[in-house]
PDB file of C-alpha atoms in Angstrom:
ATOM      1  CA  MET W 262       0.066   0.005   0.039  1.00 79.00           C
ATOM      2  CA  GLY W 263       1.389   3.456  -0.999  1.00 87.00           C
ATOM      3  CA  GLY W 264       1.220   6.606   1.100  1.00 89.00           C
ATOM      4  CA  ILE W 265      -1.795   8.099  -0.614  1.00 92.00           C
ATOM      5  CA  GLU W 266      -3.723   4.872  -0.132  1.00 91.00           C
ATOM      6  CA  ALA W 267      -2.698   4.594   3.468  1.00 90.00           C
ATOM      7  CA  ALA W 268      -3.816   8.173   4.057  1.00 90.00           C
ATOM      8  CA  ARG W 269      -7.064   7.556   2.344  1.00 92.00           C
ATOM      9  CA  THR W 270      -7.644   4.480   4.646  1.00 91.00           C
ATOM     10  CA  LEU W 271      -6.913   6.565   7.680  1.00 86.00           C
ATOM     11  CA  ARG W 272      -9.443   9.231   6.661  1.00 89.00           C
ATOM     12  CA  GLN W 273     -12.099   6.667   5.766  1.00 91.00           C
ATOM     13  CA  SER W 274     -11.614   5.288   9.284  1.00 88.00           C
ATOM     14  CA  GLY W 275     -12.230   8.657  10.822  1.00 86.00           C
ATOM     15  CA  VAL W 276      -8.573   9.179  11.973  1.00 84.00           C
ATOM     16  CA  ASP W 277      -7.697  12.904  12.175  1.00 84.00           C
ATOM     17  CA  ALA W 278      -3.868  12.431  11.811  1.00 86.00           C
ATOM     18  CA  VAL W 279      -1.553  15.205  10.620  1.00 89.00           C
ATOM     19  CA  VAL W 280      -0.202  13.648   7.455  1.00 91.00           C
ATOM     20  CA  ILE W 281       3.074  14.724   5.815  1.00 92.00           C
ATOM     21  CA  PHE W 282       4.148  13.218   2.536  1.00 92.00           C
ATOM     22  CA  ILE W 283       7.904  12.917   1.886  1.00 91.00           C
ATOM     23  CA  THR W 284       8.490  11.788  -1.637  1.00 92.00           C
ATOM     24  CA  GLY W 285      10.544  12.291  -4.835  1.00 92.00           C
ATOM     25  CA  ILE W 286       7.434  12.192  -7.065  1.00 91.00           C
ATOM     26  CA  ARG W 287       5.724  15.457  -7.964  1.00 93.00           C
ATOM     27  CA  GLU W 288       2.732  13.846  -9.555  1.00 92.00           C
ATOM     28  CA  TYR W 289       1.086  12.819  -6.317  1.00 90.00           C
ATOM     29  CA  VAL W 290       0.818  16.398  -4.887  1.00 91.00           C
ATOM     30  CA  PHE W 291      -2.787  16.887  -6.043  1.00 92.00           C
ATOM     31  CA  GLU W 292      -3.820  13.467  -4.599  1.00 93.00           C
ATOM     32  CA  ALA W 293      -2.373  14.551  -1.297  1.00 93.00           C
ATOM     33  CA  PHE W 294      -4.935  17.356  -1.201  1.00 91.00           C
ATOM     34  CA  ASP W 295      -7.675  14.835  -1.618  1.00 93.00           C
ATOM     35  CA  VAL W 296      -6.636  13.152   1.652  1.00 93.00           C
ATOM     36  CA  SER W 297      -6.208  16.473   3.501  1.00 93.00           C
ATOM     37  CA  ALA W 298      -2.412  16.243   3.760  1.00 93.00           C
ATOM     38  CA  PHE W 299      -0.760  18.766   6.003  1.00 92.00           C
ATOM     39  CA  HIS W 300       2.232  19.154   3.759  1.00 94.00           C
ATOM     40  CA  TYR W 301       3.984  17.565   0.806  1.00 94.00           C
ATOM     41  CA  LEU W 302       7.752  17.636   0.826  1.00 92.00           C
ATOM     42  CA  LEU W 303       9.849  16.797  -2.242  1.00 94.00           C
ATOM     43  CA  LYS W 304      13.212  14.970  -1.847  1.00 92.00           C
ATOM     44  CA  PRO W 305      15.979  16.006  -1.289  1.00 93.00           C
ATOM     45  CA  ILE W 306      14.777  17.902   1.744  1.00 87.00           C
ATOM     46  CA  GLU W 307      16.753  20.516   3.544  1.00 91.00           C
ATOM     47  CA  GLU W 308      16.955  19.825   7.238  1.00 86.00           C
ATOM     48  CA  GLN W 309      15.774  23.362   8.122  1.00 90.00           C
ATOM     49  CA  LYS W 310      12.614  22.903   5.972  1.00 92.00           C
ATOM     50  CA  PHE W 311      11.897  19.591   7.420  1.00 87.00           C
ATOM     51  CA  MET W 312      12.213  20.793  11.025  1.00 88.00           C
ATOM     52  CA  GLU W 313       9.978  23.840  10.215  1.00 90.00           C
ATOM     53  CA  VAL W 314       7.259  21.604   8.782  1.00 89.00           C
ATOM     54  CA  LEU W 315       7.624  19.140  11.657  1.00 86.00           C
ATOM     55  CA  CYS W 316       7.175  21.815  14.286  1.00 84.00           C
ATOM     56  CA  ARG W 317       4.168  23.258  12.537  1.00 89.00           C
ATOM     57  CA  ALA W 318       2.657  19.764  12.258  1.00 86.00           C
ATOM     58  CA  ALA W 319       3.268  19.241  16.004  1.00 83.00           C
ATOM     59  CA  GLU W 320       1.451  22.546  16.693  1.00 83.00           C
ATOM     60  CA  GLU W 321      -1.439  21.478  14.457  1.00 85.00           C
ATOM     61  CA  ALA W 322      -1.698  18.139  16.207  1.00 82.00           C
ATOM     62  CA  GLY W 323      -1.826  19.943  19.538  1.00 76.00           C
ATOM     63  CA  LYS W 324      -4.670  22.227  18.272  1.00 77.00           C
ATOM     64  CA  ARG W 325      -6.675  19.242  16.991  1.00 76.00           C
ATOM     65  CA  LYS W 326      -6.309  17.449  20.244  1.00 72.00           C
ATOM     66  CA  GLY W 327      -7.438  20.528  22.193  1.00 64.00           C
ATOM     67  CA  GLN W 328     -10.504  20.896  19.900  1.00 61.00           C
ATOM     68  CA  ARG W 329     -11.423  17.248  20.663  1.00 65.00           C
ATOM     69  CA  GLU W 330     -11.076  17.608  24.383  1.00 72.00           C
ATOM     70  CA  LYS W 331     -14.329  18.863  26.084  1.00 80.00           C
ATOM     71  CA  GLN W 332     -13.946  22.292  27.634  1.00 82.00           C
ATOM     72  CA  ILE W 333     -15.886  24.757  29.782  1.00 85.00           C
ATOM     73  CA  PHE W 334     -15.595  28.530  30.070  1.00 88.00           C
ATOM     74  CA  ILE W 335     -15.371  30.065  33.494  1.00 88.00           C
ATOM     75  CA  ARG W 336     -15.494  33.787  34.350  1.00 87.00           C
ATOM     76  CA  ALA W 337     -13.506  34.773  37.382  1.00 87.00           C
ATOM     77  CA  LYS W 338     -12.059  38.072  38.619  1.00 84.00           C
ATOM     78  CA  ASN W 339     -12.811  39.971  35.392  1.00 84.00           C
ATOM     79  CA  GLN W 340     -11.254  37.456  33.117  1.00 88.00           C
ATOM     80  CA  GLY W 341     -12.287  34.287  31.490  1.00 89.00           C
ATOM     81  CA  TYR W 342     -10.686  30.869  31.633  1.00 87.00           C
ATOM     82  CA  THR W 343     -11.178  28.010  29.176  1.00 87.00           C
ATOM     83  CA  LEU W 344     -10.559  24.804  31.043  1.00 87.00           C
ATOM     84  CA  ASN W 345     -10.217  21.263  29.658  1.00 82.00           C
ATOM     85  CA  LEU W 346     -12.429  19.100  31.676  1.00 81.00           C
ATOM     86  CA  ASN W 347      -9.765  16.538  32.225  1.00 76.00           C
ATOM     87  CA  SER W 348      -7.619  19.180  33.956  1.00 81.00           C
ATOM     88  CA  ILE W 349     -10.174  19.784  36.752  1.00 82.00           C
ATOM     89  CA  LEU W 350      -9.315  17.786  39.909  1.00 80.00           C
ATOM     90  CA  TYR W 351     -12.262  18.952  42.038  1.00 81.00           C
ATOM     91  CA  ILE W 352     -14.609  21.756  42.677  1.00 85.00           C
ATOM     92  CA  GLU W 353     -15.673  23.131  46.086  1.00 86.00           C
ATOM     93  CA  SER W 354     -18.742  25.203  46.814  1.00 84.00           C
ATOM     94  CA  ARG W 355     -18.127  28.247  49.107  1.00 83.00           C
ATOM     95  CA  GLY W 356     -21.337  30.116  49.550  1.00 82.00           C
ATOM     96  CA  LYS W 357     -22.136  31.901  46.376  1.00 85.00           C
ATOM     97  CA  LYS W 358     -18.758  30.998  44.841  1.00 89.00           C
ATOM     98  CA  VAL W 359     -16.977  27.855  43.629  1.00 89.00           C
ATOM     99  CA  GLU W 360     -13.366  27.095  43.919  1.00 89.00           C
ATOM    100  CA  ILE W 361     -12.016  25.092  40.941  1.00 89.00           C
ATOM    101  CA  HIS W 362      -8.785  23.111  41.555  1.00 86.00           C
ATOM    102  CA  THR W 363      -6.868  22.056  38.395  1.00 85.00           C
ATOM    103  CA  THR W 364      -3.764  20.209  37.299  1.00 82.00           C
ATOM    104  CA  ASP W 365      -2.790  23.205  35.007  1.00 80.00           C
ATOM    105  CA  MET W 366      -2.707  26.014  37.514  1.00 81.00           C
ATOM    106  CA  GLU W 367      -1.235  26.465  41.047  1.00 81.00           C
ATOM    107  CA  ASP W 368      -3.830  29.020  41.949  1.00 85.00           C
ATOM    108  CA  VAL W 369      -7.398  28.074  42.694  1.00 89.00           C
ATOM    109  CA  ILE W 370      -9.922  29.594  40.309  1.00 91.00           C
ATOM    110  CA  GLU W 371     -12.811  31.352  42.244  1.00 92.00           C
ATOM    111  CA  SER W 372     -15.909  32.103  40.379  1.00 91.00           C
ATOM    112  CA  TYR W 373     -19.480  33.293  41.314  1.00 90.00           C
ATOM    113  CA  ALA W 374     -21.433  30.293  40.309  1.00 86.00           C
ATOM    114  CA  THR W 375     -23.244  27.380  41.904  1.00 82.00           C
ATOM    115  CA  MET W 376     -22.626  23.688  41.711  1.00 82.00           C
ATOM    116  CA  ASP W 377     -25.970  23.323  40.009  1.00 81.00           C
ATOM    117  CA  GLU W 378     -24.852  25.708  37.167  1.00 82.00           C
ATOM    118  CA  LEU W 379     -21.651  23.823  36.642  1.00 83.00           C
ATOM    119  CA  GLU W 380     -23.008  20.300  36.949  1.00 79.00           C
ATOM    120  CA  GLY W 381     -24.618  20.366  33.529  1.00 77.00           C
ATOM    121  CA  GLN W 382     -21.384  21.435  31.825  1.00 80.00           C
ATOM    122  CA  LEU W 383     -19.135  18.973  33.556  1.00 79.00           C
ATOM    123  CA  GLY W 384     -20.524  15.720  32.245  1.00 70.00           C
ATOM    124  CA  ASP W 385     -20.661  12.109  33.478  1.00 65.00           C
ATOM    125  CA  GLY W 386     -17.000  11.877  34.650  1.00 66.00           C
ATOM    126  CA  PHE W 387     -17.739  14.084  37.737  1.00 72.00           C
ATOM    127  CA  TYR W 388     -19.156  12.809  40.985  1.00 70.00           C
ATOM    128  CA  ARG W 389     -21.098  15.329  43.085  1.00 71.00           C
ATOM    129  CA  GLY W 390     -20.868  14.575  46.806  1.00 68.00           C
ATOM    130  CA  THR W 391     -22.821  16.310  49.534  1.00 58.00           C
ATOM    131  CA  GLY W 392     -23.595  19.272  47.223  1.00 53.00           C
ATOM    132  CA  ALA W 393     -20.434  21.130  48.486  1.00 55.00           C
ATOM    133  CA  TRP W 394     -17.992  19.444  46.134  1.00 55.00           C
ATOM    134  CA  GLY W 395     -17.411  17.558  42.848  1.00 57.00           C
ATOM    135  CA  MET W 396     -14.453  15.598  41.622  1.00 57.00           C
ATOM    136  CA  ASP W 397     -13.361  14.156  38.413  1.00 53.00           C
ATOM    137  CA  ILE W 398     -13.027  10.482  39.270  1.00 46.00           C
ATOM    138  CA  SER W 399     -10.715   9.785  36.351  1.00 49.00           C
ATOM    139  CA  HIS W 400      -7.798  11.473  38.374  1.00 45.00           C
ATOM    140  CA  HIS W 401      -8.313   9.180  41.252  1.00 38.00           C
ATOM    141  CA  TRP W 402      -7.345   5.505  40.809  1.00 38.00           C
ATOM    142  CA  ASN W 403      -8.436   4.326  44.272  1.00 34.00           C
ATOM    143  CA  PHE W 404     -11.329   5.995  45.929  1.00 35.00           C
ATOM    144  CA  THR W 405     -14.012   5.277  48.462  1.00 31.00           C
ATOM    145  CA  ILE W 406     -17.374   6.876  48.568  1.00 32.00           C
ATOM    146  CA  LEU W 407     -18.757   7.041  52.143  1.00 32.00           C
ATOM    147  CA  LEU W 408     -22.484   7.357  52.430  1.00 27.00           C
TER     148      LEU W 408
END
């Protein structure tokens, strides 16, 4: 199986890979567009050009991954935060505020919101305890729920 056919199979399978073709054959460049190739490099390749394309491809892969991850938007202290749900460790309710503890930030995010308001955005991966806190159970391998 050639590169174009392999890329076509990936796309038909729903794989959103960043594809770079490296070849000595110019004739396939238009077929590369048909399979949504990120770039098409012709041999011989200069090392600087290769590294430039590779770095841009890595950035693109990161963007695509970020788009697939579920996110929520939180407004706190006159600024907004877009948080990946998988970065939230737990949320505490403090009166009219919630405190959001994440893996990405050292500081706790405080926002005027209720657990009820957030619960709909958080999804099934979060467990709500007594109403005062919620935690993403995927971050905790061993846990015990006391009732």
